[in-house]
Amino acid sequence: MAEALLRDETMTGREITSWVLPDLPDRITARELIRLRVRAEVARFNATRDETFHGLVQPCGATETPQGFRMPGSARIDGEAQADAACRAFDRNAFIMLAGGRQVEDLDEPIDLRDGGAVAFIRLVPLVGG
């Protein structure tokens, strides 16, 4: 079994946060990795009941803040719905993934985690007015 070091980064490569996702197969598709990552984020959030969700994509009903996504009241997040939303966000270029020194272009693209397994996620911000 492998593990992946997941890093959220800025466009300049500055690390925002990182954490290890353990017990993964040596090769995994981008879709599977995104779904596992998002489910883990949601499980952590739902277990701690924090009011701010720190995740890859904005949950329904949440408000974006500089610290993350503020959830209304004591709302729980549906991990499967959030994983679906993350895959749709990847398809519409809301974020990019870098693995093995290259950009992952397709959800069905395999990622080899045997060589350290570092995967970077970079959220893209739409330009104002266009």
Short mmCIF file of N, CA, C and O in Angstrom, two decimals:
data_model
loop_
_atom_site.label_atom_id
_atom_site.label_comp_id
_atom_site.label_asym_id
_atom_site.label_seq_id
_atom_site.Cartn_x
_atom_site.Cartn_y
_atom_site.Cartn_z
N MET A 1 0.84 -1.19 0.00
CA MET A 1 0.00 0.00 0.00
C MET A 1 0.89 1.25 0.00
O MET A 1 1.95 1.27 0.58
N ALA A 2 0.37 2.28 -0.64
CA ALA A 2 1.10 3.55 -0.74
C ALA A 2 0.36 4.61 0.05
O ALA A 2 -0.72 4.38 0.60
N GLU A 3 0.95 5.77 0.09
CA GLU A 3 0.30 6.95 0.68
C GLU A 3 0.59 8.12 -0.23
O GLU A 3 1.52 8.09 -1.03
N ALA A 4 -0.25 9.13 -0.11
CA ALA A 4 -0.06 10.34 -0.92
C ALA A 4 0.06 11.54 0.00
O ALA A 4 -0.72 11.70 0.94
N LEU A 5 1.05 12.36 -0.27
CA LEU A 5 1.18 13.65 0.40
C LEU A 5 0.38 14.63 -0.44
O LEU A 5 0.73 14.93 -1.58
N LEU A 6 -0.73 15.09 0.09
CA LEU A 6 -1.60 16.03 -0.61
C LEU A 6 -1.25 17.44 -0.17
O LEU A 6 -1.20 17.74 1.02
N ARG A 7 -0.98 18.29 -1.15
CA ARG A 7 -0.57 19.66 -0.87
C ARG A 7 -1.52 20.61 -1.58
O ARG A 7 -1.72 20.48 -2.79
N ASP A 8 -2.09 21.55 -0.85
CA ASP A 8 -2.80 22.66 -1.48
C ASP A 8 -1.79 23.78 -1.62
O ASP A 8 -1.09 24.11 -0.65
N GLU A 9 -1.69 24.33 -2.83
CA GLU A 9 -0.68 25.35 -3.11
C GLU A 9 -1.30 26.55 -3.80
O GLU A 9 -2.36 26.46 -4.41
N THR A 10 -0.57 27.65 -3.74
CA THR A 10 -0.93 28.83 -4.52
C THR A 10 -0.37 28.65 -5.93
O THR A 10 0.41 27.74 -6.19
N MET A 11 -0.72 29.55 -6.82
CA MET A 11 -0.21 29.49 -8.20
C MET A 11 1.30 29.66 -8.25
O MET A 11 1.94 29.21 -9.19
N THR A 12 1.89 30.26 -7.23
CA THR A 12 3.34 30.44 -7.21
C THR A 12 4.07 29.26 -6.57
O THR A 12 5.29 29.27 -6.46
N GLY A 13 3.31 28.24 -6.13
CA GLY A 13 3.92 27.06 -5.53
C GLY A 13 4.08 27.12 -4.03
O GLY A 13 4.62 26.20 -3.42
N ARG A 14 3.58 28.18 -3.39
CA ARG A 14 3.64 28.27 -1.93
C ARG A 14 2.62 27.32 -1.32
O ARG A 14 1.46 27.30 -1.73
N GLU A 15 3.07 26.53 -0.37
CA GLU A 15 2.17 25.58 0.28
C GLU A 15 1.19 26.29 1.20
O GLU A 15 1.59 27.13 2.01
N ILE A 16 -0.07 25.95 1.07
CA ILE A 16 -1.11 26.46 1.96
C ILE A 16 -1.31 25.48 3.10
O ILE A 16 -1.36 25.84 4.27
N THR A 17 -1.45 24.21 2.74
CA THR A 17 -1.61 23.15 3.73
C THR A 17 -1.18 21.83 3.09
O THR A 17 -1.15 21.71 1.87
N SER A 18 -0.87 20.86 3.93
CA SER A 18 -0.56 19.54 3.41
C SER A 18 -0.93 18.50 4.45
O SER A 18 -0.97 18.79 5.65
N TRP A 19 -1.21 17.30 3.99
CA TRP A 19 -1.52 16.18 4.86
C TRP A 19 -1.37 14.88 4.08
O TRP A 19 -1.34 14.89 2.85
N VAL A 20 -1.22 13.79 4.80
CA VAL A 20 -0.98 12.50 4.18
C VAL A 20 -2.29 11.70 4.15
O VAL A 20 -2.99 11.61 5.16
N LEU A 21 -2.58 11.13 2.99
CA LEU A 21 -3.70 10.21 2.83
C LEU A 21 -3.10 8.81 2.72
O LEU A 21 -2.43 8.50 1.74
N PRO A 22 -3.28 7.97 3.76
CA PRO A 22 -2.62 6.66 3.80
C PRO A 22 -3.43 5.55 3.12
O PRO A 22 -4.59 5.77 2.72
N ASP A 23 -2.81 4.38 3.04
CA ASP A 23 -3.47 3.15 2.62
C ASP A 23 -4.09 3.22 1.23
O ASP A 23 -5.25 2.84 1.03
N LEU A 24 -3.33 3.70 0.28
CA LEU A 24 -3.78 3.81 -1.10
C LEU A 24 -3.08 2.75 -1.96
O LEU A 24 -1.99 2.30 -1.63
N PRO A 25 -3.69 2.39 -3.08
CA PRO A 25 -2.98 1.48 -4.00
C PRO A 25 -1.79 2.21 -4.63
O PRO A 25 -1.75 3.44 -4.64
N ASP A 26 -0.84 1.46 -5.18
CA ASP A 26 0.34 2.06 -5.81
C ASP A 26 -0.03 2.94 -7.00
O ASP A 26 0.63 3.92 -7.29
N ARG A 27 -1.08 2.54 -7.73
CA ARG A 27 -1.58 3.32 -8.87
C ARG A 27 -3.06 3.59 -8.64
O ARG A 27 -3.81 2.69 -8.26
N ILE A 28 -3.45 4.83 -8.89
CA ILE A 28 -4.83 5.25 -8.64
C ILE A 28 -5.19 6.28 -9.70
O ILE A 28 -4.32 7.02 -10.16
N THR A 29 -6.46 6.34 -10.08
CA THR A 29 -6.85 7.38 -11.04
C THR A 29 -7.03 8.71 -10.32
O THR A 29 -7.25 8.74 -9.10
N ALA A 30 -6.96 9.77 -11.07
CA ALA A 30 -7.18 11.11 -10.51
C ALA A 30 -8.56 11.18 -9.87
O ALA A 30 -8.72 11.73 -8.78
N ARG A 31 -9.56 10.60 -10.53
CA ARG A 31 -10.93 10.61 -10.00
C ARG A 31 -10.98 9.93 -8.63
O ARG A 31 -11.55 10.48 -7.67
N GLU A 32 -10.37 8.76 -8.51
CA GLU A 32 -10.39 8.02 -7.25
C GLU A 32 -9.67 8.81 -6.15
O GLU A 32 -10.14 8.87 -5.02
N LEU A 33 -8.54 9.41 -6.50
CA LEU A 33 -7.78 10.17 -5.51
C LEU A 33 -8.56 11.41 -5.05
O LEU A 33 -8.62 11.70 -3.85
N ILE A 34 -9.16 12.12 -5.98
CA ILE A 34 -9.97 13.29 -5.60
C ILE A 34 -11.11 12.86 -4.69
O ILE A 34 -11.36 13.48 -3.65
N ARG A 35 -11.82 11.80 -5.06
CA ARG A 35 -12.96 11.35 -4.26
C ARG A 35 -12.52 10.93 -2.85
O ARG A 35 -13.17 11.28 -1.87
N LEU A 36 -11.40 10.20 -2.76
CA LEU A 36 -10.90 9.79 -1.44
C LEU A 36 -10.47 11.00 -0.61
O LEU A 36 -10.75 11.07 0.59
N ARG A 37 -9.81 11.94 -1.25
CA ARG A 37 -9.37 13.15 -0.56
C ARG A 37 -10.58 13.90 0.01
O ARG A 37 -10.61 14.27 1.19
N VAL A 38 -11.58 14.12 -0.83
CA VAL A 38 -12.74 14.91 -0.41
C VAL A 38 -13.53 14.18 0.68
O VAL A 38 -13.95 14.80 1.66
N ARG A 39 -13.71 12.88 0.54
CA ARG A 39 -14.41 12.13 1.59
C ARG A 39 -13.67 12.23 2.93
O ARG A 39 -14.31 12.35 3.98
N ALA A 40 -12.34 12.20 2.90
CA ALA A 40 -11.55 12.33 4.14
C ALA A 40 -11.74 13.73 4.74
O ALA A 40 -11.88 13.87 5.96
N GLU A 41 -11.72 14.76 3.90
CA GLU A 41 -11.95 16.14 4.39
C GLU A 41 -13.31 16.26 5.05
O GLU A 41 -13.44 16.85 6.12
N VAL A 42 -14.32 15.71 4.40
CA VAL A 42 -15.69 15.79 4.92
C VAL A 42 -15.80 15.01 6.23
O VAL A 42 -16.41 15.50 7.20
N ALA A 43 -15.21 13.83 6.29
CA ALA A 43 -15.27 13.03 7.52
C ALA A 43 -14.62 13.79 8.68
O ALA A 43 -15.16 13.81 9.80
N ARG A 44 -13.46 14.43 8.43
CA ARG A 44 -12.80 15.22 9.47
C ARG A 44 -13.70 16.36 9.92
O ARG A 44 -13.84 16.63 11.12
N PHE A 45 -14.29 17.08 8.97
CA PHE A 45 -15.16 18.21 9.31
C PHE A 45 -16.36 17.74 10.12
O PHE A 45 -16.68 18.31 11.16
N ASN A 46 -17.04 16.70 9.64
CA ASN A 46 -18.24 16.22 10.33
C ASN A 46 -17.93 15.70 11.72
O ASN A 46 -18.75 15.81 12.63
N ALA A 47 -16.73 15.16 11.93
CA ALA A 47 -16.34 14.65 13.24
C ALA A 47 -16.02 15.78 14.22
O ALA A 47 -16.31 15.66 15.41
N THR A 48 -15.42 16.87 13.74
CA THR A 48 -15.02 17.96 14.63
C THR A 48 -16.12 18.99 14.84
O THR A 48 -16.09 19.72 15.82
N ARG A 49 -17.03 19.07 13.88
CA ARG A 49 -18.15 20.03 13.96
C ARG A 49 -17.66 21.48 14.04
O ARG A 49 -18.29 22.33 14.67
N ASP A 50 -16.54 21.75 13.42
CA ASP A 50 -16.03 23.12 13.30
C ASP A 50 -17.03 23.90 12.43
O ASP A 50 -17.77 23.31 11.67
N GLU A 51 -17.05 25.20 12.51
CA GLU A 51 -17.97 25.95 11.66
C GLU A 51 -17.35 26.32 10.32
O GLU A 51 -18.05 26.78 9.43
N THR A 52 -16.06 26.10 10.15
CA THR A 52 -15.39 26.40 8.89
C THR A 52 -14.84 25.12 8.29
O THR A 52 -14.09 24.39 8.92
N PHE A 53 -15.24 24.86 7.04
CA PHE A 53 -14.78 23.68 6.31
C PHE A 53 -13.56 24.07 5.49
O PHE A 53 -13.58 25.05 4.75
N HIS A 54 -12.48 23.31 5.63
CA HIS A 54 -11.25 23.54 4.88
C HIS A 54 -11.16 22.41 3.86
O HIS A 54 -10.70 21.32 4.19
N GLY A 55 -11.63 22.69 2.65
CA GLY A 55 -11.68 21.63 1.66
C GLY A 55 -11.39 22.13 0.27
O GLY A 55 -11.21 23.32 0.03
N LEU A 56 -11.37 21.19 -0.65
CA LEU A 56 -11.02 21.47 -2.03
C LEU A 56 -12.07 22.31 -2.75
O LEU A 56 -11.73 23.21 -3.51
N VAL A 57 -13.34 22.03 -2.51
CA VAL A 57 -14.42 22.77 -3.18
C VAL A 57 -15.47 23.21 -2.16
O VAL A 57 -15.61 22.63 -1.10
N GLN A 58 -16.20 24.24 -2.52
CA GLN A 58 -17.19 24.85 -1.65
C GLN A 58 -18.45 23.98 -1.55
O GLN A 58 -19.05 23.65 -2.56
N PRO A 59 -18.85 23.61 -0.34
CA PRO A 59 -20.08 22.83 -0.17
C PRO A 59 -21.33 23.69 -0.43
O PRO A 59 -21.29 24.92 -0.29
N CYS A 60 -22.42 23.04 -0.79
CA CYS A 60 -23.69 23.75 -0.98
C CYS A 60 -24.09 24.43 0.32
O CYS A 60 -23.97 23.86 1.39
N GLY A 61 -24.53 25.66 0.21
CA GLY A 61 -24.98 26.41 1.37
C GLY A 61 -23.88 27.10 2.16
O GLY A 61 -24.16 27.83 3.10
N ALA A 62 -22.64 26.88 1.79
CA ALA A 62 -21.51 27.48 2.52
C ALA A 62 -21.17 28.85 1.93
O ALA A 62 -21.43 29.12 0.76
N THR A 63 -20.57 29.69 2.75
CA THR A 63 -20.10 30.99 2.34
C THR A 63 -18.58 30.98 2.36
O THR A 63 -17.97 30.55 3.34
N GLU A 64 -17.96 31.45 1.27
CA GLU A 64 -16.50 31.47 1.21
C GLU A 64 -15.95 32.62 2.05
O GLU A 64 -16.44 33.74 1.98
N THR A 65 -14.94 32.31 2.86
CA THR A 65 -14.25 33.31 3.68
C THR A 65 -12.75 33.13 3.45
O THR A 65 -12.33 32.11 2.90
N PRO A 66 -11.92 34.07 3.88
CA PRO A 66 -10.47 33.87 3.75
C PRO A 66 -9.95 32.64 4.50
O PRO A 66 -8.93 32.08 4.15
N GLN A 67 -10.66 32.19 5.52
CA GLN A 67 -10.22 31.05 6.32
C GLN A 67 -10.73 29.71 5.78
O GLN A 67 -10.30 28.66 6.22
N GLY A 68 -11.68 29.72 4.86
CA GLY A 68 -12.28 28.49 4.35
C GLY A 68 -13.73 28.73 3.99
O GLY A 68 -14.13 29.84 3.65
N PHE A 69 -14.55 27.69 4.11
CA PHE A 69 -15.97 27.79 3.78
C PHE A 69 -16.78 27.70 5.06
O PHE A 69 -16.75 26.69 5.75
N ARG A 70 -17.51 28.79 5.38
CA ARG A 70 -18.31 28.83 6.61
C ARG A 70 -19.63 28.13 6.33
O ARG A 70 -20.36 28.47 5.41
N MET A 71 -19.91 27.13 7.17
CA MET A 71 -21.14 26.35 7.04
C MET A 71 -22.23 26.97 7.90
O MET A 71 -21.96 27.48 8.99
N PRO A 72 -23.47 26.93 7.41
CA PRO A 72 -24.58 27.48 8.20
C PRO A 72 -24.91 26.60 9.40
O PRO A 72 -25.02 25.37 9.27
N GLY A 73 -25.00 27.21 10.58
CA GLY A 73 -25.37 26.48 11.79
C GLY A 73 -24.49 25.28 12.05
O GLY A 73 -23.27 25.35 11.95
N SER A 74 -25.11 24.16 12.36
CA SER A 74 -24.35 22.93 12.63
C SER A 74 -24.53 21.94 11.47
O SER A 74 -24.68 20.75 11.69
N ALA A 75 -24.52 22.47 10.25
CA ALA A 75 -24.75 21.64 9.08
C ALA A 75 -23.66 20.59 8.90
O ALA A 75 -22.49 20.85 9.15
N ARG A 76 -24.08 19.41 8.49
CA ARG A 76 -23.15 18.35 8.11
C ARG A 76 -23.00 18.38 6.59
O ARG A 76 -23.89 18.84 5.89
N ILE A 77 -21.89 17.88 6.11
CA ILE A 77 -21.64 17.84 4.67
C ILE A 77 -21.79 16.40 4.20
O ILE A 77 -21.32 15.47 4.87
N ASP A 78 -22.42 16.22 3.07
CA ASP A 78 -22.57 14.90 2.45
C ASP A 78 -21.30 14.60 1.65
O ASP A 78 -21.01 15.28 0.67
N GLY A 79 -20.53 13.61 2.08
CA GLY A 79 -19.25 13.29 1.46
C GLY A 79 -19.37 12.88 0.00
O GLY A 79 -18.53 13.25 -0.83
N GLU A 80 -20.40 12.12 -0.35
CA GLU A 80 -20.57 11.69 -1.75
C GLU A 80 -20.93 12.87 -2.64
O GLU A 80 -20.39 13.00 -3.75
N ALA A 81 -21.83 13.73 -2.18
CA ALA A 81 -22.20 14.91 -2.96
C ALA A 81 -21.00 15.83 -3.13
O ALA A 81 -20.78 16.40 -4.21
N GLN A 82 -20.20 15.95 -2.09
CA GLN A 82 -19.01 16.82 -2.15
C GLN A 82 -17.97 16.22 -3.10
O GLN A 82 -17.32 16.95 -3.86
N ALA A 83 -17.81 14.89 -3.10
CA ALA A 83 -16.88 14.23 -4.02
C ALA A 83 -17.33 14.41 -5.47
O ALA A 83 -16.51 14.67 -6.36
N ASP A 84 -18.64 14.30 -5.71
CA ASP A 84 -19.18 14.54 -7.06
C ASP A 84 -18.90 15.98 -7.50
O ASP A 84 -18.49 16.23 -8.63
N ALA A 85 -19.11 16.93 -6.58
CA ALA A 85 -18.87 18.34 -6.88
C ALA A 85 -17.39 18.59 -7.20
O ALA A 85 -17.06 19.37 -8.10
N ALA A 86 -16.50 17.92 -6.50
CA ALA A 86 -15.07 18.09 -6.75
C ALA A 86 -14.68 17.57 -8.13
O ALA A 86 -13.89 18.20 -8.84
N CYS A 87 -15.25 16.45 -8.54
CA CYS A 87 -14.96 15.92 -9.88
C CYS A 87 -15.49 16.86 -10.96
O CYS A 87 -14.82 17.10 -11.98
N ARG A 88 -16.67 17.41 -10.75
CA ARG A 88 -17.21 18.40 -11.70
C ARG A 88 -16.33 19.64 -11.74
O ARG A 88 -16.08 20.21 -12.81
N ALA A 89 -15.84 20.08 -10.59
CA ALA A 89 -14.96 21.25 -10.52
C ALA A 89 -13.66 21.01 -11.28
O ALA A 89 -13.17 21.90 -11.98
N PHE A 90 -13.11 19.80 -11.17
CA PHE A 90 -11.91 19.47 -11.93
C PHE A 90 -12.20 19.56 -13.43
O PHE A 90 -11.40 20.14 -14.19
N ASP A 91 -13.33 19.02 -13.86
CA ASP A 91 -13.69 19.04 -15.28
C ASP A 91 -13.85 20.45 -15.83
O ASP A 91 -13.61 20.69 -17.01
N ARG A 92 -14.26 21.39 -14.99
CA ARG A 92 -14.44 22.77 -15.47
C ARG A 92 -13.26 23.67 -15.10
O ARG A 92 -13.37 24.90 -15.12
N ASN A 93 -12.13 23.04 -14.73
CA ASN A 93 -10.88 23.75 -14.46
C ASN A 93 -10.95 24.70 -13.27
O ASN A 93 -10.30 25.75 -13.28
N ALA A 94 -11.68 24.33 -12.23
CA ALA A 94 -11.72 25.14 -11.02
C ALA A 94 -10.44 24.94 -10.20
O ALA A 94 -10.09 25.77 -9.38
N PHE A 95 -9.76 23.81 -10.42
CA PHE A 95 -8.47 23.55 -9.80
C PHE A 95 -7.70 22.62 -10.72
O PHE A 95 -8.25 21.97 -11.59
N ILE A 96 -6.37 22.61 -10.52
CA ILE A 96 -5.53 21.68 -11.27
C ILE A 96 -4.80 20.78 -10.28
O ILE A 96 -4.64 21.13 -9.11
N MET A 97 -4.39 19.63 -10.78
CA MET A 97 -3.61 18.67 -10.00
C MET A 97 -2.26 18.50 -10.67
O MET A 97 -2.18 18.41 -11.89
N LEU A 98 -1.22 18.45 -9.85
CA LEU A 98 0.12 18.15 -10.33
C LEU A 98 0.60 16.90 -9.62
O LEU A 98 0.55 16.82 -8.39
N ALA A 99 1.05 15.91 -10.40
CA ALA A 99 1.55 14.66 -9.83
C ALA A 99 2.71 14.18 -10.68
O ALA A 99 2.65 14.24 -11.91
N GLY A 100 3.75 13.71 -10.05
CA GLY A 100 4.90 13.22 -10.78
C GLY A 100 5.54 14.26 -11.67
O GLY A 100 6.07 13.95 -12.74
N GLY A 101 5.49 15.53 -11.26
CA GLY A 101 6.11 16.61 -12.01
C GLY A 101 5.35 17.07 -13.24
O GLY A 101 5.88 17.80 -14.06
N ARG A 102 4.08 16.65 -13.35
CA ARG A 102 3.30 17.07 -14.52
C ARG A 102 1.85 17.33 -14.11
O ARG A 102 1.38 16.87 -13.07
N GLN A 103 1.14 18.07 -14.97
CA GLN A 103 -0.26 18.36 -14.71
C GLN A 103 -1.12 17.17 -15.11
O GLN A 103 -0.96 16.59 -16.19
N VAL A 104 -2.04 16.79 -14.24
CA VAL A 104 -3.01 15.73 -14.53
C VAL A 104 -4.13 16.37 -15.34
O VAL A 104 -4.72 17.35 -14.91
N GLU A 105 -4.41 15.81 -16.50
CA GLU A 105 -5.36 16.44 -17.43
C GLU A 105 -6.73 15.77 -17.47
O GLU A 105 -7.68 16.36 -17.97
N ASP A 106 -6.84 14.53 -16.99
CA ASP A 106 -8.08 13.78 -17.14
C ASP A 106 -8.38 13.02 -15.86
O ASP A 106 -7.47 12.50 -15.21
N LEU A 107 -9.66 12.94 -15.50
CA LEU A 107 -10.04 12.25 -14.27
C LEU A 107 -9.68 10.76 -14.30
O LEU A 107 -9.46 10.16 -13.26
N ASP A 108 -9.61 10.17 -15.48
CA ASP A 108 -9.29 8.75 -15.58
C ASP A 108 -7.80 8.48 -15.75
O ASP A 108 -7.39 7.33 -15.93
N GLU A 109 -7.00 9.53 -15.68
CA GLU A 109 -5.55 9.39 -15.82
C GLU A 109 -4.98 8.70 -14.58
O GLU A 109 -5.28 9.09 -13.45
N PRO A 110 -4.13 7.68 -14.77
CA PRO A 110 -3.53 7.02 -13.61
C PRO A 110 -2.41 7.86 -12.99
O PRO A 110 -1.69 8.55 -13.69
N ILE A 111 -2.30 7.76 -11.68
CA ILE A 111 -1.25 8.44 -10.93
C ILE A 111 -0.46 7.36 -10.19
O ILE A 111 -1.04 6.53 -9.48
N ASP A 112 0.85 7.36 -10.36
CA ASP A 112 1.73 6.39 -9.71
C ASP A 112 2.20 6.98 -8.39
O ASP A 112 2.85 8.02 -8.36
N LEU A 113 1.86 6.33 -7.29
CA LEU A 113 2.20 6.83 -5.96
C LEU A 113 3.44 6.16 -5.38
O LEU A 113 3.82 6.44 -4.25
N ARG A 114 4.11 5.31 -6.15
CA ARG A 114 5.26 4.58 -5.63
C ARG A 114 6.47 5.48 -5.42
O ARG A 114 7.32 5.19 -4.59
N ASP A 115 6.57 6.58 -6.13
CA ASP A 115 7.76 7.46 -6.05
C ASP A 115 7.50 8.66 -5.15
O ASP A 115 7.69 9.80 -5.55
N GLY A 116 7.06 8.44 -3.96
CA GLY A 116 6.85 9.54 -3.03
C GLY A 116 5.42 10.01 -2.94
O GLY A 116 4.97 10.45 -1.91
N GLY A 117 4.67 9.93 -4.01
CA GLY A 117 3.25 10.20 -3.98
C GLY A 117 2.83 11.60 -3.60
O GLY A 117 1.81 11.77 -2.96
N ALA A 118 3.62 12.62 -3.95
CA ALA A 118 3.20 14.00 -3.67
C ALA A 118 2.28 14.48 -4.78
O ALA A 118 2.60 14.36 -5.96
N VAL A 119 1.11 14.99 -4.40
CA VAL A 119 0.14 15.50 -5.36
C VAL A 119 -0.27 16.90 -4.90
O VAL A 119 -0.70 17.09 -3.77
N ALA A 120 -0.11 17.87 -5.80
CA ALA A 120 -0.45 19.26 -5.49
C ALA A 120 -1.79 19.62 -6.12
O ALA A 120 -2.09 19.21 -7.24
N PHE A 121 -2.58 20.38 -5.38
CA PHE A 121 -3.86 20.89 -5.85
C PHE A 121 -3.78 22.41 -5.82
O PHE A 121 -3.41 23.00 -4.79
N ILE A 122 -4.10 23.03 -6.94
CA ILE A 122 -4.05 24.50 -7.04
C ILE A 122 -5.42 24.99 -7.48
O ILE A 122 -5.85 24.70 -8.60
N ARG A 123 -6.09 25.72 -6.59
CA ARG A 123 -7.40 26.30 -6.94
C ARG A 123 -7.17 27.48 -7.86
O ARG A 123 -6.32 28.34 -7.60
N LEU A 124 -7.95 27.55 -8.92
CA LEU A 124 -7.86 28.64 -9.86
C LEU A 124 -8.99 29.62 -9.58
O LEU A 124 -10.12 29.24 -9.33
N VAL A 125 -8.65 30.90 -9.62
CA VAL A 125 -9.61 31.95 -9.34
C VAL A 125 -9.99 32.63 -10.64
O VAL A 125 -9.09 33.10 -11.36
N PRO A 126 -11.29 32.68 -10.99
CA PRO A 126 -11.67 33.34 -12.23
C PRO A 126 -11.32 34.84 -12.19
O PRO A 126 -11.37 35.48 -11.15
N LEU A 127 -10.93 35.37 -13.34
CA LEU A 127 -10.65 36.78 -13.42
C LEU A 127 -11.94 37.59 -13.37
O LEU A 127 -12.96 37.18 -13.89
N VAL A 128 -11.89 38.74 -12.74
CA VAL A 128 -13.04 39.61 -12.64
C VAL A 128 -13.37 40.14 -14.04
O VAL A 128 -12.47 40.59 -14.76
N GLY A 129 -14.63 40.03 -14.41
CA GLY A 129 -15.08 40.57 -15.68
C GLY A 129 -14.83 39.66 -16.87
O GLY A 129 -15.08 40.04 -18.01
N GLY A 130 -14.39 38.43 -16.64
CA GLY A 130 -14.19 37.66 -17.83
C GLY A 130 -13.88 36.27 -17.67
O GLY A 130 -13.77 35.49 -18.48
#
